[in-house]
mmCIF file of C-alpha atoms in Angstrom:
data_model
loop_
_atom_site.group_PDB
_atom_site.id
_atom_site.type_symbol
_atom_site.label_atom_id
_atom_site.label_comp_id
_atom_site.label_asym_id
_atom_site.label_seq_id
_atom_site.Cartn_x
_atom_site.Cartn_y
_atom_site.Cartn_z
ATOM 1 C CA MET A 1 78.164 64.072 80.904
ATOM 2 C CA LYS A 2 75.143 62.074 79.810
ATOM 3 C CA TRP A 3 71.914 63.916 79.059
ATOM 4 C CA GLN A 4 69.273 63.187 81.694
ATOM 5 C CA TRP A 5 65.537 63.496 81.156
ATOM 6 C CA ARG A 6 65.484 66.593 83.371
ATOM 7 C CA HIS A 7 68.008 68.285 81.080
ATOM 8 C CA ILE A 8 65.921 67.483 77.997
ATOM 9 C CA ALA A 9 62.759 68.731 79.708
ATOM 10 C CA ALA A 10 64.435 71.998 80.681
ATOM 11 C CA LEU A 11 65.645 72.534 77.113
ATOM 12 C CA LEU A 12 62.185 71.868 75.704
ATOM 13 C CA CYS A 13 60.675 74.433 78.111
ATOM 14 C CA LEU A 14 63.124 77.071 76.946
ATOM 15 C CA LEU A 15 62.399 76.377 73.287
ATOM 16 C CA LEU A 16 58.640 76.251 73.698
ATOM 17 C CA PHE A 17 58.244 79.117 76.215
ATOM 18 C CA PRO A 18 57.160 81.791 73.661
ATOM 19 C CA GLY A 19 54.607 79.402 72.191
ATOM 20 C CA VAL A 20 53.313 78.586 75.658
ATOM 21 C CA LEU A 21 52.749 82.293 76.326
ATOM 22 C CA VAL A 22 50.696 82.668 73.153
ATOM 23 C CA PHE A 23 48.787 79.491 73.954
ATOM 24 C CA TRP A 24 47.925 80.916 77.372
ATOM 25 C CA GLY A 25 46.717 84.153 75.732
ATOM 26 C CA VAL A 26 49.655 86.367 76.733
ATOM 27 C CA GLU A 27 50.334 88.627 73.753
ATOM 28 C CA ALA A 28 52.238 91.813 73.027
ATOM 29 C CA PRO A 29 50.170 94.929 73.854
ATOM 30 C CA PRO A 30 48.059 96.104 70.896
ATOM 31 C CA ARG A 31 49.577 98.910 68.823
ATOM 32 C CA GLU A 32 47.788 102.033 67.720
ATOM 33 C CA ASN A 33 47.243 101.916 63.980
ATOM 34 C CA SER A 34 50.125 104.295 63.387
ATOM 35 C CA LEU A 35 51.419 103.488 59.920
ATOM 36 C CA PRO A 36 50.605 100.013 58.555
ATOM 37 C CA ALA A 37 50.075 97.561 61.408
ATOM 38 C CA ASN A 38 53.032 95.397 60.410
ATOM 39 C CA ALA A 39 55.332 98.164 59.196
ATOM 40 C CA VAL A 40 58.797 97.892 60.682
ATOM 41 C CA PRO A 41 62.010 99.811 60.003
ATOM 42 C CA GLY A 42 63.936 98.069 57.281
ATOM 43 C CA GLU A 43 60.971 96.845 55.253
ATOM 44 C CA GLU A 44 60.568 98.244 51.768
ATOM 45 C CA GLY A 45 58.953 101.605 52.423
ATOM 46 C CA GLY A 46 57.551 100.327 55.692
ATOM 47 C CA TYR A 47 54.543 98.910 53.839
ATOM 48 C CA PRO A 48 52.923 95.566 54.660
ATOM 49 C CA ALA A 49 54.796 92.569 53.309
ATOM 50 C CA ASP A 50 51.804 91.463 51.227
ATOM 51 C CA SER A 51 51.446 94.868 49.538
ATOM 52 C CA GLN A 52 51.456 95.025 45.748
ATOM 53 C CA GLN A 53 53.806 98.026 45.960
ATOM 54 C CA SER A 54 57.218 97.648 44.369
ATOM 55 C CA PRO A 55 59.927 100.010 43.141
ATOM 56 C CA ARG A 56 59.138 98.990 39.558
ATOM 57 C CA ASP A 57 55.505 99.982 39.931
ATOM 58 C CA THR A 58 55.823 103.275 41.722
ATOM 59 C CA LEU A 59 52.669 105.046 40.611
ATOM 60 C CA THR A 60 50.051 102.750 42.095
ATOM 61 C CA PRO A 61 47.941 104.000 45.016
ATOM 62 C CA GLY A 62 49.931 101.936 47.510
ATOM 63 C CA PRO A 63 48.638 99.376 49.991
ATOM 64 C CA TYR A 64 45.404 101.224 50.812
ATOM 65 C CA PRO A 65 42.504 101.241 48.326
ATOM 66 C CA TYR A 66 40.680 104.436 47.467
ATOM 67 C CA ILE A 67 37.241 104.877 48.984
ATOM 68 C CA ILE A 68 36.684 108.277 47.328
ATOM 69 C CA ASN A 69 38.770 109.519 44.426
ATOM 70 C CA GLU A 70 38.684 112.306 41.851
ATOM 71 C CA VAL A 71 40.467 110.836 38.848
ATOM 72 C CA ASN A 72 39.021 113.436 36.437
ATOM 73 C CA LYS A 73 39.955 116.484 38.479
ATOM 74 C CA CYS A 74 42.904 117.222 36.216
ATOM 75 C CA PRO A 75 41.918 115.979 32.704
ATOM 76 C CA GLU A 76 44.641 115.442 30.104
ATOM 77 C CA GLY A 77 42.831 117.368 27.376
ATOM 78 C CA LYS A 78 42.857 120.630 29.334
ATOM 79 C CA PRO A 79 45.727 122.951 30.320
ATOM 80 C CA ALA A 80 47.641 121.805 33.366
ATOM 81 C CA PRO A 81 46.718 123.629 36.576
ATOM 82 C CA PHE A 82 49.204 126.075 37.983
ATOM 83 C CA LEU A 83 48.545 125.068 41.599
ATOM 84 C CA VAL A 84 47.169 122.032 43.409
ATOM 85 C CA LEU A 85 46.130 122.540 47.050
ATOM 86 C CA LEU A 86 46.398 119.376 49.174
ATOM 87 C CA ILE A 87 44.606 120.033 52.463
ATOM 88 C CA LEU A 88 44.802 117.517 55.301
ATOM 89 C CA THR A 89 41.459 117.282 57.086
ATOM 90 C CA GLU A 90 39.240 114.828 58.996
ATOM 91 C CA ALA A 91 35.692 113.645 58.377
ATOM 92 C CA ASP A 92 34.017 115.742 61.080
ATOM 93 C CA GLN A 93 35.560 119.039 59.881
ATOM 94 C CA VAL A 94 32.653 119.911 57.584
ATOM 95 C CA LYS A 95 32.516 123.572 58.672
ATOM 96 C CA THR A 96 36.241 123.930 58.086
ATOM 97 C CA ARG A 97 36.049 122.538 54.557
ATOM 98 C CA ASN A 98 33.093 124.763 53.686
ATOM 99 C CA ALA A 99 34.921 127.825 55.027
ATOM 100 C CA ILE A 100 38.018 126.964 52.972
ATOM 101 C CA ARG A 101 35.887 126.483 49.836
ATOM 102 C CA GLN A 102 34.457 129.973 50.305
ATOM 103 C CA THR A 103 37.775 131.671 51.023
ATOM 104 C CA TRP A 104 41.392 130.809 50.272
ATOM 105 C CA GLY A 105 40.598 127.427 48.684
ATOM 106 C CA ASN A 106 38.166 128.779 46.106
ATOM 107 C CA GLU A 107 39.125 127.210 42.775
ATOM 108 C CA GLY A 108 38.151 130.371 40.890
ATOM 109 C CA LEU A 109 40.725 132.620 42.566
ATOM 110 C CA ALA A 110 43.184 132.567 39.657
ATOM 111 C CA PRO A 111 41.229 132.747 36.367
ATOM 112 C CA GLY A 112 43.228 131.460 33.423
ATOM 113 C CA LEU A 113 45.801 129.687 35.610
ATOM 114 C CA GLY A 114 43.881 126.895 37.265
ATOM 115 C CA VAL A 115 43.711 126.030 40.941
ATOM 116 C CA ILE A 116 42.699 122.560 42.133
ATOM 117 C CA ARG A 117 41.549 121.965 45.721
ATOM 118 C CA LEU A 118 41.637 118.524 47.336
ATOM 119 C CA PHE A 119 40.846 117.508 50.906
ATOM 120 C CA LEU A 120 42.764 114.388 52.011
ATOM 121 C CA LEU A 121 41.241 111.938 54.491
ATOM 122 C CA GLY A 122 41.485 108.480 55.993
ATOM 123 C CA VAL A 123 38.649 106.693 57.807
ATOM 124 C CA LYS A 124 37.276 106.749 61.355
ATOM 125 C CA GLU A 125 36.245 103.665 63.314
ATOM 126 C CA GLY A 126 32.973 102.811 65.034
ATOM 127 C CA GLU A 127 29.364 103.822 64.543
ATOM 128 C CA LEU A 128 30.229 107.532 64.545
ATOM 129 C CA GLY A 129 32.793 106.885 61.843
ATOM 130 C CA ARG A 130 30.181 105.140 59.687
ATOM 131 C CA LEU A 131 27.772 108.049 60.079
ATOM 132 C CA GLN A 132 30.513 110.536 59.211
ATOM 133 C CA GLN A 133 31.375 108.457 56.153
ATOM 134 C CA LYS A 134 27.843 108.795 54.763
ATOM 135 C CA THR A 135 27.996 112.566 55.225
ATOM 136 C CA LEU A 136 31.440 112.662 53.613
ATOM 137 C CA GLU A 137 30.264 110.719 50.544
ATOM 138 C CA SER A 138 27.338 113.100 50.112
ATOM 139 C CA GLU A 139 29.715 116.061 50.455
ATOM 140 C CA SER A 140 31.976 114.520 47.826
ATOM 141 C CA LEU A 141 29.100 114.272 45.343
ATOM 142 C CA SER A 142 28.352 117.960 45.867
ATOM 143 C CA HIS A 143 31.872 119.369 45.661
ATOM 144 C CA HIS A 144 34.123 116.769 43.966
ATOM 145 C CA ASP A 145 37.132 117.758 46.059
ATOM 146 C CA ILE A 146 37.634 114.817 48.446
ATOM 147 C CA VAL A 147 40.224 112.041 48.203
ATOM 148 C CA GLN A 148 40.109 109.247 50.758
ATOM 149 C CA GLN A 149 41.871 105.928 51.292
ATOM 150 C CA ASP A 150 41.128 103.065 53.671
ATOM 151 C CA PHE A 151 43.581 103.750 56.509
ATOM 152 C CA LEU A 152 42.806 104.961 60.027
ATOM 153 C CA ASP A 153 42.765 108.746 60.202
ATOM 154 C CA THR A 154 45.075 109.340 63.192
ATOM 155 C CA PHE A 155 47.874 111.745 64.059
ATOM 156 C CA ASN A 156 50.459 109.004 63.569
ATOM 157 C CA ASN A 157 49.105 108.285 60.079
ATOM 158 C CA LEU A 158 49.614 111.787 58.687
ATOM 159 C CA THR A 159 52.584 110.427 56.747
ATOM 160 C CA ILE A 160 50.320 107.975 54.921
ATOM 161 C CA LYS A 161 47.846 110.778 54.211
ATOM 162 C CA THR A 162 50.564 113.032 52.793
ATOM 163 C CA LEU A 163 51.993 110.249 50.615
ATOM 164 C CA MET A 164 48.474 109.625 49.317
ATOM 165 C CA GLY A 165 48.383 113.250 48.157
ATOM 166 C CA MET A 166 51.837 113.026 46.580
ATOM 167 C CA ASN A 167 50.818 109.864 44.767
ATOM 168 C CA TRP A 168 47.557 111.432 43.572
ATOM 169 C CA VAL A 169 49.433 114.323 41.979
ATOM 170 C CA ALA A 170 51.983 111.965 40.402
ATOM 171 C CA MET A 171 49.263 109.698 38.983
ATOM 172 C CA HIS A 172 46.452 112.076 38.084
ATOM 173 C CA CYS A 173 47.989 115.551 37.704
ATOM 174 C CA PRO A 174 51.691 115.172 36.821
ATOM 175 C CA ARG A 175 51.772 118.345 34.703
ATOM 176 C CA ALA A 176 50.798 120.662 37.573
ATOM 177 C CA SER A 177 53.311 123.476 37.976
ATOM 178 C CA TYR A 178 53.172 123.654 41.783
ATOM 179 C CA VAL A 179 51.592 121.913 44.755
ATOM 180 C CA MET A 180 50.938 123.154 48.284
ATOM 181 C CA LYS A 181 50.427 120.693 51.125
ATOM 182 C CA THR A 182 48.817 122.351 54.125
ATOM 183 C CA ASP A 183 46.701 121.731 57.207
ATOM 184 C CA SER A 184 43.084 122.689 57.746
ATOM 185 C CA ASP A 185 43.909 125.281 60.445
ATOM 186 C CA VAL A 186 46.090 127.342 58.108
ATOM 187 C CA LEU A 187 44.965 130.430 56.217
ATOM 188 C CA VAL A 188 46.701 130.557 52.841
ATOM 189 C CA ASN A 189 47.060 133.908 51.093
ATOM 190 C CA THR A 190 46.474 132.313 47.699
ATOM 191 C CA ASP A 191 46.968 135.492 45.692
ATOM 192 C CA TYR A 192 50.351 136.241 47.291
ATOM 193 C CA LEU A 193 51.380 132.590 46.904
ATOM 194 C CA ILE A 194 50.593 132.515 43.183
ATOM 195 C CA HIS A 195 51.553 135.976 41.974
ATOM 196 C CA LYS A 196 54.416 137.000 44.274
ATOM 197 C CA LEU A 197 56.075 133.773 45.424
ATOM 198 C CA LEU A 198 55.561 131.419 42.463
ATOM 199 C CA ARG A 199 55.007 133.992 39.683
ATOM 200 C CA PRO A 200 53.252 132.288 36.760
ATOM 201 C CA GLU A 201 54.964 134.561 34.213
ATOM 202 C CA LEU A 202 58.211 132.677 34.905
ATOM 203 C CA LYS A 203 59.146 129.175 33.824
ATOM 204 C CA PRO A 204 58.058 126.712 36.568
ATOM 205 C CA LYS A 205 60.845 125.594 38.880
ATOM 206 C CA THR A 206 61.925 121.977 39.345
ATOM 207 C CA ASN A 207 63.396 120.225 42.406
ATOM 208 C CA TYR A 208 61.896 123.049 44.458
ATOM 209 C CA ILE A 209 60.334 123.048 47.910
ATOM 210 C CA THR A 210 59.928 125.912 50.357
ATOM 211 C CA GLY A 211 58.140 126.734 53.588
ATOM 212 C CA TYR A 212 59.038 127.291 57.229
ATOM 213 C CA ILE A 213 62.370 125.451 57.251
ATOM 214 C CA ILE A 214 63.540 123.655 60.391
ATOM 215 C CA ARG A 215 67.237 122.767 60.512
ATOM 216 C CA GLY A 216 69.153 120.780 63.103
ATOM 217 C CA GLY A 217 66.036 119.451 64.801
ATOM 218 C CA ARG A 218 66.651 116.752 67.424
ATOM 219 C CA PRO A 219 64.331 113.777 67.993
ATOM 220 C CA ILE A 220 62.524 113.901 71.349
ATOM 221 C CA ARG A 221 63.433 110.666 73.128
ATOM 222 C CA ALA A 222 61.601 111.213 76.447
ATOM 223 C CA LYS A 223 58.493 109.036 76.582
ATOM 224 C CA GLY A 224 55.052 110.194 77.602
ATOM 225 C CA ARG A 225 55.679 113.939 77.629
ATOM 226 C CA THR A 226 54.591 114.755 74.101
ATOM 227 C CA LYS A 227 53.032 113.214 71.029
ATOM 228 C CA TYR A 228 56.227 114.166 69.203
ATOM 229 C CA HIS A 229 58.198 111.405 70.944
ATOM 230 C CA MET A 230 60.448 109.592 68.445
ATOM 231 C CA PRO A 231 61.763 106.163 69.553
ATOM 232 C CA ARG A 232 65.411 105.536 68.779
ATOM 233 C CA LYS A 233 64.555 102.263 67.034
ATOM 234 C CA GLU A 234 62.293 104.182 64.644
ATOM 235 C CA TYR A 235 64.804 106.938 63.901
ATOM 236 C CA PRO A 236 68.308 106.301 65.301
ATOM 237 C CA ASN A 237 70.048 109.458 64.041
ATOM 238 C CA LYS A 238 70.783 112.310 66.449
ATOM 239 C CA ARG A 239 69.349 115.015 64.200
ATOM 240 C CA TYR A 240 66.686 115.290 61.531
ATOM 241 C CA PRO A 241 67.680 116.537 58.090
ATOM 242 C CA GLY A 242 66.398 119.977 57.139
ATOM 243 C CA TYR A 243 62.651 119.909 56.489
ATOM 244 C CA CYS A 244 59.682 122.216 55.981
ATOM 245 C CA SER A 245 57.116 122.391 58.766
ATOM 246 C CA GLY A 246 54.001 120.413 57.901
ATOM 247 C CA MET A 247 51.728 123.390 58.576
ATOM 248 C CA GLY A 248 52.258 124.342 54.943
ATOM 249 C CA TYR A 249 54.933 123.881 52.289
ATOM 250 C CA VAL A 250 55.029 124.487 48.553
ATOM 251 C CA PHE A 251 56.837 122.350 45.999
ATOM 252 C CA SER A 252 57.230 122.056 42.248
ATOM 253 C CA GLY A 253 54.970 119.530 40.526
ATOM 254 C CA ASP A 254 57.837 117.196 39.622
ATOM 255 C CA MET A 255 58.593 116.653 43.314
ATOM 256 C CA ALA A 256 55.419 114.664 43.981
ATOM 257 C CA ALA A 257 56.578 111.614 42.030
ATOM 258 C CA LYS A 258 60.163 111.968 43.244
ATOM 259 C CA VAL A 259 59.231 112.046 46.926
ATOM 260 C CA TYR A 260 56.745 109.200 46.502
ATOM 261 C CA ARG A 261 59.290 107.026 44.725
ATOM 262 C CA ALA A 262 61.901 107.769 47.384
ATOM 263 C CA SER A 263 59.398 106.701 50.058
ATOM 264 C CA LEU A 264 59.299 103.182 48.633
ATOM 265 C CA SER A 265 62.755 102.440 50.017
ATOM 266 C CA ILE A 266 62.576 104.470 53.239
ATOM 267 C CA PRO A 267 60.812 103.119 56.346
ATOM 268 C CA LEU A 268 57.870 105.298 57.322
ATOM 269 C CA LEU A 269 58.101 107.736 60.213
ATOM 270 C CA ARG A 270 55.127 109.055 62.186
ATOM 271 C CA PHE A 271 55.885 112.740 61.500
ATOM 272 C CA GLU A 272 55.044 113.545 57.901
ATOM 273 C CA ASP A 273 57.109 116.719 57.631
ATOM 274 C CA VAL A 274 60.215 115.046 59.046
ATOM 275 C CA TYR A 275 59.607 112.081 56.754
ATOM 276 C CA VAL A 276 59.387 114.278 53.656
ATOM 277 C CA GLY A 277 62.679 115.834 54.812
ATOM 278 C CA VAL A 278 64.235 112.361 55.013
ATOM 279 C CA CYS A 279 63.032 111.664 51.465
ATOM 280 C CA LEU A 280 64.502 114.973 50.288
ATOM 281 C CA ASP A 281 67.786 114.075 51.952
ATOM 282 C CA ARG A 282 67.812 110.781 50.063
ATOM 283 C CA LEU A 283 67.132 112.705 46.844
ATOM 284 C CA ARG A 284 69.885 115.225 47.741
ATOM 285 C CA ILE A 285 67.413 118.080 47.401
ATOM 286 C CA LYS A 286 67.497 120.835 50.003
ATOM 287 C CA PRO A 287 64.545 123.076 50.869
ATOM 288 C CA THR A 288 64.846 126.584 49.447
ATOM 289 C CA PRO A 289 64.420 129.388 52.008
ATOM 290 C CA PRO A 290 61.504 131.735 51.219
ATOM 291 C CA PRO A 291 62.648 134.993 49.570
ATOM 292 C CA ILE A 292 61.291 136.986 52.535
ATOM 293 C CA LYS A 293 61.476 135.916 56.167
ATOM 294 C CA GLY A 294 58.100 135.316 57.780
ATOM 295 C CA LEU A 295 56.092 134.296 54.693
ATOM 296 C CA PHE A 296 55.214 131.040 56.475
ATOM 297 C CA ASN A 297 54.251 131.609 60.104
ATOM 298 C CA LEU A 298 54.055 128.746 62.602
ATOM 299 C CA ARG A 299 52.409 130.718 65.392
ATOM 300 C CA ALA A 300 49.050 132.408 65.580
ATOM 301 C CA VAL A 301 49.237 135.998 64.333
ATOM 302 C CA PRO A 302 46.713 138.672 65.424
ATOM 303 C CA TYR A 303 44.858 139.916 62.381
ATOM 304 C CA SER A 304 46.291 142.885 60.548
ATOM 305 C CA ASP A 305 45.479 143.943 56.971
ATOM 306 C CA VAL A 306 49.131 144.576 56.220
ATOM 307 C CA LYS A 307 50.533 141.469 57.900
ATOM 308 C CA TYR A 308 48.018 138.989 56.497
ATOM 309 C CA ASN A 309 48.324 140.349 52.958
ATOM 310 C CA ASN A 310 52.090 139.949 53.060
ATOM 311 C CA MET A 311 52.309 136.342 54.236
ATOM 312 C CA VAL A 312 51.731 133.050 52.420
ATOM 313 C CA ALA A 313 50.518 130.886 55.310
ATOM 314 C CA ILE A 314 49.272 131.748 58.801
ATOM 315 C CA HIS A 315 48.871 128.899 61.296
ATOM 316 C CA ARG A 316 46.127 128.325 63.895
ATOM 317 C CA VAL A 317 43.247 130.087 62.198
ATOM 318 C CA SER A 318 39.691 128.849 62.824
ATOM 319 C CA PRO A 319 36.915 128.386 60.215
ATOM 320 C CA ARG A 320 35.083 131.371 61.704
ATOM 321 C CA GLN A 321 38.221 133.464 61.292
ATOM 322 C CA PHE A 322 38.624 132.307 57.678
ATOM 323 C CA LEU A 323 35.194 133.781 56.944
ATOM 324 C CA GLN A 324 35.931 136.896 58.985
ATOM 325 C CA TYR A 325 39.451 137.697 57.774
ATOM 326 C CA TRP A 326 39.224 136.785 54.088
ATOM 327 C CA PRO A 327 36.800 139.573 53.003
ATOM 328 C CA ARG A 328 38.866 142.096 54.928
ATOM 329 C CA MET A 329 42.025 140.943 53.141
ATOM 330 C CA GLN A 330 40.355 141.357 49.748
ATOM 331 C CA SER A 331 39.001 144.815 50.618
ATOM 332 C CA TYR A 332 42.415 145.980 51.740
ATOM 333 C CA LYS A 333 44.005 144.569 48.589
ATOM 334 C CA LEU A 334 41.528 146.485 46.395
ATOM 335 C CA SER A 335 42.058 149.699 48.352
ATOM 336 C CA VAL A 336 45.836 149.450 47.913
ATOM 337 C CA ALA A 337 45.453 148.706 44.189
ATOM 338 C CA SER A 338 43.241 151.759 43.716
ATOM 339 C CA MET A 339 45.638 154.177 45.414
ATOM 340 C CA PRO A 340 47.384 156.567 42.982
ATOM 341 C CA ARG A 341 51.014 155.814 42.366
ATOM 342 C CA VAL A 342 53.545 158.418 43.411
ATOM 343 C CA GLU A 343 55.959 159.282 40.608
ATOM 344 C CA GLN A 344 59.583 159.329 41.682
#
């Protein structure tokens, strides 16, 4: 059959149809800035194609430049800190950061061991975001405990924020014995964490991570019901590997570089705790259960001197409660220490 002009015209329409749509202004719906805008499963680490990141250069900050950094927080000439606290927060949470500085995040809580506190942030858009940024930069000059990169600070970008913290430890504090990543609504019993869970008198562990461990978790496929929806195209497996809840987990200092390096060949996921679990699975490292059940508590716990002094992390605690509960915890601890011991 001979090709007629109408056949050629029809073929040209089919070939040019996508271009015609763009020409007419019909585009795909805009995406929320969750992970890099052009990150897709299968790309190297899910980072933008024009990123300078590569597996051979694993200890660079990644595709997002630092806006605020604390490169001298962990100087080489001084003893390595025993614990680095990485606290995920947002620009407007000034009261929360101040409450943490006065309570469980006080860097003087473990004299002779060294505790470093860092608040991790992205940026906010709009005029309000610019005003918050000025306040944040002033706060940074006063306290020197803020690390910020130029990515949008959203729920879906918590993975980027966590990787920023991992990379900071790997680049600027690689000799730290332990690191705790936690959220700003968690009360950390720093004394219990250091002296009863990690125990500085012992040789620091390696390949170690612990927290509230979730095993056999299934991705939520139903759309629109929850922010924890996981599209099949983003994560096709039926179950997540074992992972520690993002409310607070503790890991040995060597893990920061290992997890960050693993992330370079694993497409990003929107849930940072699941993503760290995927990286651990790639590394063939399994989370270690806490020695006592209930040390890391996902749910809000009514205050009790005994309970709070025998947990590592309590979720859903407000800044006001930090300031209220912390002195009571210290008073109870002193009263117990002063009680006479009963000889057996």
